[in-house]
XYZ file of C-alpha atoms in Angstrom:
606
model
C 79.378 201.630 175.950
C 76.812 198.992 177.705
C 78.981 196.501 176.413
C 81.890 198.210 178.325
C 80.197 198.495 181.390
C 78.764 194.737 181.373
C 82.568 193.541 180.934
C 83.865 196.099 183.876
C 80.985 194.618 186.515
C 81.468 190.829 185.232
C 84.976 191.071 186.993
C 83.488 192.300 190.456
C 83.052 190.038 193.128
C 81.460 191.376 196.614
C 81.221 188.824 199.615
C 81.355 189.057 202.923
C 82.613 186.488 205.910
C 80.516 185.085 208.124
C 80.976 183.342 211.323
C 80.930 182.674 215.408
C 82.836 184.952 217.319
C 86.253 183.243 217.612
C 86.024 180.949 214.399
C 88.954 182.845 212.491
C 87.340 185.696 210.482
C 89.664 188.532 210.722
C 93.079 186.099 210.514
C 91.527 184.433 207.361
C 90.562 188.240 205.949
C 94.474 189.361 206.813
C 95.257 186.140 204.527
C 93.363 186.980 201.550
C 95.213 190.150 201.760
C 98.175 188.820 202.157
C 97.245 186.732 199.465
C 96.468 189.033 196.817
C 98.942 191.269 197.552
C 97.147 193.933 198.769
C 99.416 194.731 202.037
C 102.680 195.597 201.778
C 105.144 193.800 204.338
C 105.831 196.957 205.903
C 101.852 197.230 206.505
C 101.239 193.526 208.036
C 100.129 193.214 211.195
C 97.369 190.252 212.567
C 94.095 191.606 212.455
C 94.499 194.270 210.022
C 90.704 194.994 209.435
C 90.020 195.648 213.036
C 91.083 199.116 213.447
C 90.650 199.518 217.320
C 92.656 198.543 220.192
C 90.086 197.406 221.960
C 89.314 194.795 218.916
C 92.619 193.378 218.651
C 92.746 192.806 222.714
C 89.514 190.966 223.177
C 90.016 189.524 219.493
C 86.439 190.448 218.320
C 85.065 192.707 215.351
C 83.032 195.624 217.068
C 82.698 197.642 213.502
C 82.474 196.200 210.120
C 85.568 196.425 207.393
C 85.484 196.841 203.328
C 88.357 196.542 201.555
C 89.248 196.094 197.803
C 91.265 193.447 196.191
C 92.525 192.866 193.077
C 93.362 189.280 191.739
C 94.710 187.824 188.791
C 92.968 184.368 188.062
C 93.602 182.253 184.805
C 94.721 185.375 183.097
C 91.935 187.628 183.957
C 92.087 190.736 186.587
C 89.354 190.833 188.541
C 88.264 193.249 191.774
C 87.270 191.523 194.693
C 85.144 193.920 197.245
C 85.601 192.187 201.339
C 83.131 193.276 203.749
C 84.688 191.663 207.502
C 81.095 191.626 209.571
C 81.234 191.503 213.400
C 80.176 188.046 214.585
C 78.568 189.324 217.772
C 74.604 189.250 218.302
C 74.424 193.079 219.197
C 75.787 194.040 216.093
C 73.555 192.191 214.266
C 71.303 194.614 212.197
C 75.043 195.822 210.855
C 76.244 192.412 209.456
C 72.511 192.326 207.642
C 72.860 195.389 206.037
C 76.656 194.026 205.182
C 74.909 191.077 203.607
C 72.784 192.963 201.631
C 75.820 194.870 200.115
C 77.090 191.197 198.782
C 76.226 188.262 196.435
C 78.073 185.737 197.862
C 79.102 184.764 201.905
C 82.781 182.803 203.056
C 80.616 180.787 205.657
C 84.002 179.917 208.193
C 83.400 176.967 211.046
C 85.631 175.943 213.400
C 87.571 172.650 212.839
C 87.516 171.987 216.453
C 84.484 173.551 217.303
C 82.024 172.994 214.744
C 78.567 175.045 214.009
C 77.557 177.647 216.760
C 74.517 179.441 217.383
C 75.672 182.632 215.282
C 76.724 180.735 212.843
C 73.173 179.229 212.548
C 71.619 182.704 212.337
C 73.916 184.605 210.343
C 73.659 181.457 207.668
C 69.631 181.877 207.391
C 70.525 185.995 207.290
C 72.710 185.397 204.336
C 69.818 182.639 202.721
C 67.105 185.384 203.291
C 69.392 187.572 200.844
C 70.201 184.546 198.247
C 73.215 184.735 198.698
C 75.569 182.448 197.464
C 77.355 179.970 200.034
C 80.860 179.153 200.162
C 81.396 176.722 203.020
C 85.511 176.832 204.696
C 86.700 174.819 206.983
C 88.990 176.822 209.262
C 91.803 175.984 211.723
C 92.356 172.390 210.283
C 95.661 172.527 211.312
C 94.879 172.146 215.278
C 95.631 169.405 216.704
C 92.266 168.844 217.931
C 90.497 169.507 214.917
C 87.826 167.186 213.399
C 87.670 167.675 209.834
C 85.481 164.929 209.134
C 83.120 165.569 211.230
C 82.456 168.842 211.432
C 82.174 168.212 207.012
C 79.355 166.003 207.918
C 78.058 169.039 210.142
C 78.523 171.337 207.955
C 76.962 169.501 204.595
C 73.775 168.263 206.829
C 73.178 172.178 207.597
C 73.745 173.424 204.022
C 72.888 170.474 201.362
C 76.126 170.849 200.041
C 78.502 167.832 199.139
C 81.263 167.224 201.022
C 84.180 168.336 198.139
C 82.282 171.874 198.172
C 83.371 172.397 202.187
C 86.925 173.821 201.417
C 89.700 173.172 204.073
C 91.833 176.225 204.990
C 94.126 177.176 207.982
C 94.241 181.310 208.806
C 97.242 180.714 210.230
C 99.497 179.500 207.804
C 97.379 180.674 204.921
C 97.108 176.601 203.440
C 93.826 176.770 201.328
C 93.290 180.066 200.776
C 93.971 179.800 196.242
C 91.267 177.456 196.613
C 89.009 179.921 198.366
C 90.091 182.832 196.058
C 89.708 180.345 193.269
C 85.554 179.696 194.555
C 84.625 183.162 195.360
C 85.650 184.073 191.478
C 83.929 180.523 190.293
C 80.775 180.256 192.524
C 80.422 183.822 193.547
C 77.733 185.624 190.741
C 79.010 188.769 189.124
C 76.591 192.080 190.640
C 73.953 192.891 188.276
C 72.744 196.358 188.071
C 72.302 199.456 185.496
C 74.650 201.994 184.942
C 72.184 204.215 182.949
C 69.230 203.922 185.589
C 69.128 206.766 188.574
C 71.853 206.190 191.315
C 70.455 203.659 194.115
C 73.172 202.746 196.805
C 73.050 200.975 199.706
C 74.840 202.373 202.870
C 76.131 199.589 204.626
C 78.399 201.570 207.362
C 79.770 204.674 208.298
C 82.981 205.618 210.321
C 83.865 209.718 211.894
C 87.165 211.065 210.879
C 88.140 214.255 213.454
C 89.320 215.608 210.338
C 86.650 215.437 207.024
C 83.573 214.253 208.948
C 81.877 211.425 208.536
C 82.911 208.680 205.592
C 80.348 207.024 204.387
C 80.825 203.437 202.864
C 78.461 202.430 200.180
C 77.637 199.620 197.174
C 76.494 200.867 194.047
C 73.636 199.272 193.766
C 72.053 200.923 190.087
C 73.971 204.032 188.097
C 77.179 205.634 189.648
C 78.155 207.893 191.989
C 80.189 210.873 191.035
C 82.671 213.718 192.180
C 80.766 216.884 192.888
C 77.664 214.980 192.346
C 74.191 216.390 194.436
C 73.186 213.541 196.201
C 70.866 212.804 198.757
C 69.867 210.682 201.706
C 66.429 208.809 201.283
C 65.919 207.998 205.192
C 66.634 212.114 206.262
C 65.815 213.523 203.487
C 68.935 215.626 203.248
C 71.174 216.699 200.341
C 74.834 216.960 200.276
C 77.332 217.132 197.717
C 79.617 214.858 197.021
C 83.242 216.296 197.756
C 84.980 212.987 197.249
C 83.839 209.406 196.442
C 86.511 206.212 195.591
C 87.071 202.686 196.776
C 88.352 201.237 199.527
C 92.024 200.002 199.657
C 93.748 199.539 202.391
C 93.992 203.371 202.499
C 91.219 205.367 200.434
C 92.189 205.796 196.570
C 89.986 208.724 194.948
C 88.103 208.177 191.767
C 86.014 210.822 189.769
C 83.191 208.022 189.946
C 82.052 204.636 191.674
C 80.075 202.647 189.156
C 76.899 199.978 189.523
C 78.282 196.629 191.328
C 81.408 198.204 193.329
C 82.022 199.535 196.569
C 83.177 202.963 198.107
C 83.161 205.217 200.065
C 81.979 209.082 200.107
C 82.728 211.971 202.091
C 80.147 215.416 202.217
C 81.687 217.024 205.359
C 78.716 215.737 207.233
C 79.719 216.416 211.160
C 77.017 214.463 212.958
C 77.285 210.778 212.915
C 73.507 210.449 213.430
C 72.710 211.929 209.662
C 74.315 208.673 208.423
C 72.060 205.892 209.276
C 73.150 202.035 208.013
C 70.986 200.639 205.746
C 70.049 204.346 204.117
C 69.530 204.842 200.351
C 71.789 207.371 198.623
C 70.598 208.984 195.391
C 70.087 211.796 193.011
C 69.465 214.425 194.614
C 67.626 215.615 190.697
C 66.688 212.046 189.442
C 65.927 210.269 192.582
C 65.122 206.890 192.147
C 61.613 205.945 192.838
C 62.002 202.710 194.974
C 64.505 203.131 197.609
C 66.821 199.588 198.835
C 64.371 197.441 201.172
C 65.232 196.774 204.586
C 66.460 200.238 205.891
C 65.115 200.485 209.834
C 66.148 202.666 212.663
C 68.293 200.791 215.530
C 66.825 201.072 218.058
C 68.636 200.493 221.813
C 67.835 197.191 223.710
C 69.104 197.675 227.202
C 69.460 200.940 229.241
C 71.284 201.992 232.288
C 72.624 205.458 233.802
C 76.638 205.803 233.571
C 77.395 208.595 236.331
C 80.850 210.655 237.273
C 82.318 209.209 239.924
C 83.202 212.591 241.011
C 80.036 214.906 240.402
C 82.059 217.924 239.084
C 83.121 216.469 235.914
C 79.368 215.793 234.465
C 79.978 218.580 231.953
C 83.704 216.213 231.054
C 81.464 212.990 231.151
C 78.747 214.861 228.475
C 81.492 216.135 225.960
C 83.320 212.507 226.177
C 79.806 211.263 225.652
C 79.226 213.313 222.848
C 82.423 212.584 221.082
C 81.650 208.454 221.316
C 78.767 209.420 219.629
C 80.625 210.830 216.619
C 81.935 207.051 216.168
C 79.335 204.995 217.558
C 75.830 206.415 215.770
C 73.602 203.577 217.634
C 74.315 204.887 221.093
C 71.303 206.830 222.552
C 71.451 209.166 226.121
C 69.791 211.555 227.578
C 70.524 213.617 231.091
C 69.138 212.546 233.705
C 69.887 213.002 238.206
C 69.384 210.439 240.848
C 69.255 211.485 244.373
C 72.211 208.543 245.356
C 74.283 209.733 242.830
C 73.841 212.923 241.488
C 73.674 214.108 237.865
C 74.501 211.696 235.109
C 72.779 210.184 231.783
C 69.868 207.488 230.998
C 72.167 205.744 227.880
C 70.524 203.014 225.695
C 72.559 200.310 224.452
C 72.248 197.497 221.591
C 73.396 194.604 224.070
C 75.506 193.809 226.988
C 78.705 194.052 225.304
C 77.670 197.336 223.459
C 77.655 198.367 227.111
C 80.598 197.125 228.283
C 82.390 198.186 225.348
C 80.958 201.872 225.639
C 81.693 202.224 229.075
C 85.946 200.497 228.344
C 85.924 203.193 225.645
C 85.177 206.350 228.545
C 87.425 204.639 230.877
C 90.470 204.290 227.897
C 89.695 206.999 225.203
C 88.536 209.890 228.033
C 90.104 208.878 231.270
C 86.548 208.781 233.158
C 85.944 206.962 235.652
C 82.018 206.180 235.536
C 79.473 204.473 237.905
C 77.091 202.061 235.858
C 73.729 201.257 237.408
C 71.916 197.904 237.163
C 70.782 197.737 233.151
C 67.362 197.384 232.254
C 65.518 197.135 229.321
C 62.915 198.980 228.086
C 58.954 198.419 229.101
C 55.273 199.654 228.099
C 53.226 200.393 230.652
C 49.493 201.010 229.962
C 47.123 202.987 232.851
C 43.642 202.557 233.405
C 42.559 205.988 232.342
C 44.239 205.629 228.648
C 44.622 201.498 228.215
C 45.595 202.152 224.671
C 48.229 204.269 224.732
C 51.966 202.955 226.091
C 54.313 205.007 228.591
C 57.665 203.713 227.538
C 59.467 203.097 230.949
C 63.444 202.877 230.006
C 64.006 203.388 234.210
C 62.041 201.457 236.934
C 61.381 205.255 238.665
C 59.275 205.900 235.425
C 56.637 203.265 236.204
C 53.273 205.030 237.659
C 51.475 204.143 240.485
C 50.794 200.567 240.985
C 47.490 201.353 241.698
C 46.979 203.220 238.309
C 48.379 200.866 236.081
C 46.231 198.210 233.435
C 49.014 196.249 232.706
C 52.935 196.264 231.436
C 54.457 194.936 228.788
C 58.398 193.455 228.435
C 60.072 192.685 225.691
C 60.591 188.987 224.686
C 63.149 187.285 222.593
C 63.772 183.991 220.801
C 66.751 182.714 222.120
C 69.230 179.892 220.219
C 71.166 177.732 222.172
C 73.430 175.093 221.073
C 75.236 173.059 223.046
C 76.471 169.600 223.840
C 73.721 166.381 224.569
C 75.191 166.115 228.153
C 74.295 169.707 229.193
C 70.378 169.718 228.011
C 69.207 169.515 231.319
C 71.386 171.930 232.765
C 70.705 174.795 230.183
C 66.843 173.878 230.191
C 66.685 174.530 234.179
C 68.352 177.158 233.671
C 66.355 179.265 230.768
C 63.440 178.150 232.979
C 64.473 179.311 236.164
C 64.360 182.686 233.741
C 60.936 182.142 232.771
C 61.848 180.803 229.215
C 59.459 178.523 227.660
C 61.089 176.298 225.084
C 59.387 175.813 221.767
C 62.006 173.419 220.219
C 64.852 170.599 220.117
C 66.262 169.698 217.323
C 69.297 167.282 217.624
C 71.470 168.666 214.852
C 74.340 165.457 215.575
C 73.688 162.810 218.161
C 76.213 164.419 220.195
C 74.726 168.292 219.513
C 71.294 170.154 220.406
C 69.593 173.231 219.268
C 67.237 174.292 221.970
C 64.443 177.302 221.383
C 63.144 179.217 224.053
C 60.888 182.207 224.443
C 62.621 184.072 226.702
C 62.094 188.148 228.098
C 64.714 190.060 227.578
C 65.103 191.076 231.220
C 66.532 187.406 232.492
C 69.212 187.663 229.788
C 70.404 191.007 230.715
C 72.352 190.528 234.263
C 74.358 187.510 234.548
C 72.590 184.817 232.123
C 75.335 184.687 229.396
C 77.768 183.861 232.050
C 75.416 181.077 233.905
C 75.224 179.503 230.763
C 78.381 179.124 230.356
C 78.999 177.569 233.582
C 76.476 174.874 233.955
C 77.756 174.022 229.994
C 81.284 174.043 231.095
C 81.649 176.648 228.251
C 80.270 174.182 225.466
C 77.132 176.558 224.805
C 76.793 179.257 222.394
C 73.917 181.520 222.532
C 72.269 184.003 219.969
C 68.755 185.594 220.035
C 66.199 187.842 218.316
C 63.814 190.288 219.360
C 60.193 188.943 219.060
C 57.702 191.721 220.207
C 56.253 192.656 223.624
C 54.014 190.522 226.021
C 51.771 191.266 228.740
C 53.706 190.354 231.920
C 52.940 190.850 235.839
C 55.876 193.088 236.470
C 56.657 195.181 240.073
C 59.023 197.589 240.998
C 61.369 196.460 243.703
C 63.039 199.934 245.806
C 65.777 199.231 248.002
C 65.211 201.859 251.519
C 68.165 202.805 253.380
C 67.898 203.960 256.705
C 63.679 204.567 255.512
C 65.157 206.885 252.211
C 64.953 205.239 248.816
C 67.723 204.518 246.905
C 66.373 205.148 243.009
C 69.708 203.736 241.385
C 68.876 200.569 242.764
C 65.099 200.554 241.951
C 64.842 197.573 240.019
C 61.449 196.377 237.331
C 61.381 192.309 238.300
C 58.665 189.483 237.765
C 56.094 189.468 240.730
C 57.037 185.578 241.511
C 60.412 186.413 241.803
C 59.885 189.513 243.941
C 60.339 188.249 247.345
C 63.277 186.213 246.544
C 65.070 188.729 244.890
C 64.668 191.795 247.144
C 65.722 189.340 250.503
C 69.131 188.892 248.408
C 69.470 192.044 247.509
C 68.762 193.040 251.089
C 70.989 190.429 252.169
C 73.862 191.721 249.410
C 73.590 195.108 250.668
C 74.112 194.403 254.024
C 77.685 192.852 253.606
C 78.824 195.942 251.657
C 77.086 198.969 253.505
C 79.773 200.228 256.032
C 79.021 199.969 259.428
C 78.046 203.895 260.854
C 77.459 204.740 264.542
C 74.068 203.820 264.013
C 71.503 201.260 262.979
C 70.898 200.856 259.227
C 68.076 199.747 258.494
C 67.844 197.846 254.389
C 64.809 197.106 253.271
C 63.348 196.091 250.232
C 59.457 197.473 249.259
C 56.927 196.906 246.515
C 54.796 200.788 246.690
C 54.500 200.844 250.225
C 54.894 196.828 251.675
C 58.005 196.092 253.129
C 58.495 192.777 251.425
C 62.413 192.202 253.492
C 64.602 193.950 256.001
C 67.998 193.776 257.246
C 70.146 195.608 260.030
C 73.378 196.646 259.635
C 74.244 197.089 262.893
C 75.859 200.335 264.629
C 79.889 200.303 265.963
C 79.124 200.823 269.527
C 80.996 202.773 271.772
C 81.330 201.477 275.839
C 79.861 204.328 277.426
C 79.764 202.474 280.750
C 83.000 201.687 280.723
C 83.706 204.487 283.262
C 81.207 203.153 285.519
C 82.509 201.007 287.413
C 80.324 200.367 291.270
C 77.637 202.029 292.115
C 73.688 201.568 291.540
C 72.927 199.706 287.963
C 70.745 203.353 287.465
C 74.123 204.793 286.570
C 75.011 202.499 284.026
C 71.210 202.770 282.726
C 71.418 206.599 282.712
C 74.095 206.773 280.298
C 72.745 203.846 278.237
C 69.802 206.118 277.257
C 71.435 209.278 277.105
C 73.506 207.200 274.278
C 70.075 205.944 272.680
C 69.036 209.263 272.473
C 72.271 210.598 270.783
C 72.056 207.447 268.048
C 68.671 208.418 267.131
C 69.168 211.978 266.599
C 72.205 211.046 264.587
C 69.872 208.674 262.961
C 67.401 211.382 261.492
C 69.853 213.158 260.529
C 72.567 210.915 259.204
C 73.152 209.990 255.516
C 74.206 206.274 254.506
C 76.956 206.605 251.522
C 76.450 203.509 249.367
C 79.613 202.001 247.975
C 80.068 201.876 243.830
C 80.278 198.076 244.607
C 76.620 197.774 245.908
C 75.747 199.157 242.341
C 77.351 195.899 241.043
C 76.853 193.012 243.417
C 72.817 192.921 242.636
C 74.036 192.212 239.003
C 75.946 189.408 240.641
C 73.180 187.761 242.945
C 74.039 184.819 242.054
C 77.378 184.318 243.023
């Protein structure tokens, strides 16, 4: 029976594919499938792994795929388990729980655009794991590729030789036997114990409206069967197994899932939160005593509130909110009301593009229109009274007194940047002007350079990405991870309109920079704020000191107009009976602040 069983898992191969955004992931994945024939023609269509719109339009994973091949090489079938990983630096805890389902990586560069910084980190993810490398050359057929070179790149990085880098085009599927060929050749069998107490590693998790949430799993030790009590090492909780299989195209049911392969499992769970990636399923009577390594909680880098547009439809906004949640398990809110705009939600986020993509999914999936304020990220502030103890400030209005506090920490990251000789300076003044300190250069190719910089997490939030870009004329890529908190000298910046504060656009920002950026933010404000019969006073304050001010001035009506002769004592009458009237309409009169004035101080820049 062992004997069986040893034969059964020497034919499994699980790898994964690894790669920059935009190096050819998903179009080499449809090839394989292609390929192998595991789509029909009737099923073809490019990116077939990425399952939502929104995906195929900006041509980016969001959501890791599995699928199941099988292959026929030199006269033996094998089963060939593909896990598609998104290349994106907010989804990175995902593709290293994806890399822990595998024993080998497809490592895919660019032929005309060589290594980039995700490349770089995802590699040293997959090394962590020992995984085994299989170098590709992508996109070879471009008329501006640069095979040779980027080889050189490529065997520099790993220590490979240069026949090991196989050359392959996604697009018109040349290479891809030879790839097929090295994942069966280079690519260890899984080892594992069918006998021992189930151990699986949960390496995603999707909602269907219909059955709940599907769980997708590798069998890590023993197997996984129909009907089977199983439970959750990370909750706690047990469920029963109402279906398990693996993972064609569509879903193909199986009584069991055995050591070495991939499935998936469904247990009616409802709530997308009770599968966490990264969990442990086993026996739920013969647990296994050490669950997988590595499991942690996500936790949310950057918060901001998302408001109705139109305050009646908060109750629409929290069941849309809800809803995302069933799909998107890493997305964090809470309710919270700001006197500019109402009642809305305090939402934490894994990154900028988590953001944006959470607030394109209200706007498409729910129809609702939402305000976001200026995104933050998430302090520790420590008083005098308890100096040990953190407050965790996720919105600038949380931060206590100035006069109470000991000191506040931000979070810091390591930032990765590689780019082109002839931009150095550029990208250094840059990530200094955002109080990064670099820590290395490494010059991976006379013509490319790896620069390391300590960095807080607060410079990178607003418009960084998109400055780097610029003074690189696009030749940058950028990737980063979270290094711990740091003392820093932090205030709170609170924009006053007409002498009321404006909360959503209280702002947590570096004393130095204090002054400089509340006079632009003043000045922002005062090109946007409509005009009103009255003066508008904008200032900018740290606790009580005015640290800028600008007017917007009042539309003034001619009330001497009428007046025409007579004693200048006339004219002056009316003059202050109009003063009067402008101040009473001052004290009482509210300033509406335009959805764009929410925006521009993300864009102060510009």
């Amino acid at each position: 029976m062992q004997l069986v069983l040893r034969r059964e898992m020497k034919n499994i191969r699980n790898f994964c594919i690894i790669a920059h955004i935009d190096h050819g992931k998903s179009t080499l994945a449809d090839r394989l499938l292609d390929f192998t024939g595991s789509v029909t023609d009737r099923e073809k269509q490019d990116q077939l792994l990425d399952s939502m719109d929104l995906e195929r339009e900006r041509g980016i994973t969001i959501k890791s795929h599995a699928i199941q091949m099988d292959y026929e090489f030199e006269g033996e079938k094998y089963i060939l388990n593909l896990i598609d990983t998104p290349g994106h630096v907010d989804f990175s805890y995902e593709v290293s729980r994806s890399i822990a389902a595998c024993e080998g990586a497809l490592l895919i560069v660019d032929a005309a655009q060589s290594i980039q910084a995700q490349t770089i980190s995802n590699l040293y993810l997959a090394l962590e794991n020992d995984l085994e490398i299989i170098p590709i050359l992508n996109k070879v057929d471009l008329p501006s590729a640069n095979p040779e070179e980027v080889t050189d790149d490529i065997v520099e990085l790993l220590g490979c030789k240069p026949e090991d880098v196989i050359h392959a085009s996604g697009k018109t599927g040349f290479g891809v036997d030879n790839i097929l060929a090295a994942v069966i050749d280079r690519i260890p069998a899984p080892k594992g114990n069918v006998n021992e107490p189930l151990q699986a590693l949960v390496f995603d998790s999707v909602y269907n409206p219909f059955r709940g949430v599907e769980t997708y799993f590798r069998v890590i030790n023993g197997e996984i069967k129909k009907g089977q009590k199983i439970k959750f090492v990370a909750t706690g909780k047990s469920y029963f197994a109402d279906e398990v299989g693996t993972l064609k195209l569509s879903q193909v049911i199986k009584q069991s899932v055995k050591a070495g392969d991939v499935g998936y499992l469904i247990t009616g769970i409802k709530d997308a939160r009770e599968v966490k990636v990264g969990d442990t399923i086993t026996d739920s009577v013969n647990p296994t005593v050490n669950p997988i390594a590595g499991f942690e909680d996500v936790k949310p880098m950057v918060f901001a509130g998302i408001y109705p547009v139109d305050t009646d439809e908060f109750e629409e906004l929290r069941s849309s909110m809800e809803k995302l949640q069933l799909n998107d398990a890493s997305l964090v809110f809470a309710p919270e009301s700001s006197a500019a705009l109402g009642f809305g939600f305090r939402c934490g986020f894994l990154g900028m593009l988590h953001m944006e993509i959470i607030q394109e999914r209200l706007e498409r999936e729910f129809n609702m229109t939402v305000i976001t304020t200026v995104p933050n990220v998430s302090y520790h502030a420590f008083t005098r009274k308890d100096p040990n103890t953190p407050l965790i400030v996720n919105n600038p209005t949380d931060l206590p007194d100035p006069s109470s506090i000991d000191r506040v920490e931000e979070p810091y990251i390591k930032a990765t940047i590689i780019t082109k000789s002839d931009f150095v300076g550029n990208v250094m003044s840059l990530c200094i002007e955002k109080r990064g300190q670099i820590t290395n250069q490494n010059y991976l190719t006379p013509e490319r350079v790896e620069l390391s910089f300590d960095m807080p997490l607060a410079e990178i939030v607003f418009d960084f990405y998109d400055r780097l870009k610029t003074v690189s004329k696009g030749y940058a890529s950028f990737d980063y991870t979270p290094i711990g908190m740091r003392v820093s000298k932090l205030v709170r910046v609170d924009i006053l309109l007409n002498a009321q504060p404006v909360d959503a656009l209280s702002a947590l920002i570096h004393a130095d920079n204090a002054v400089h950026i509340g006079k632009k933010m003043c000045e922002k404000l005062k090109e946007l704020i409509p005009r009103q019969q009255f003066d508008i006073p904008i200032q900018a304050a740290i606790g009580a000191k005015i640290i800028s001010r600008e007017t917007t001035k009042a539309l003034r009506k001619d009330v001497t107009a009428k007046c025409y002769g007579g004693d200048i004592s006339r004219k002056r009458k009316l003059l202050e009976k109009q003063k009067k009237g402008k101040k009473r309409m001052r004290q009482v009169g509210n300033v509406e602040v335009p959805q764009e004035a929410f925006m521009a101080v993300l864009k102060l820049n510009d």
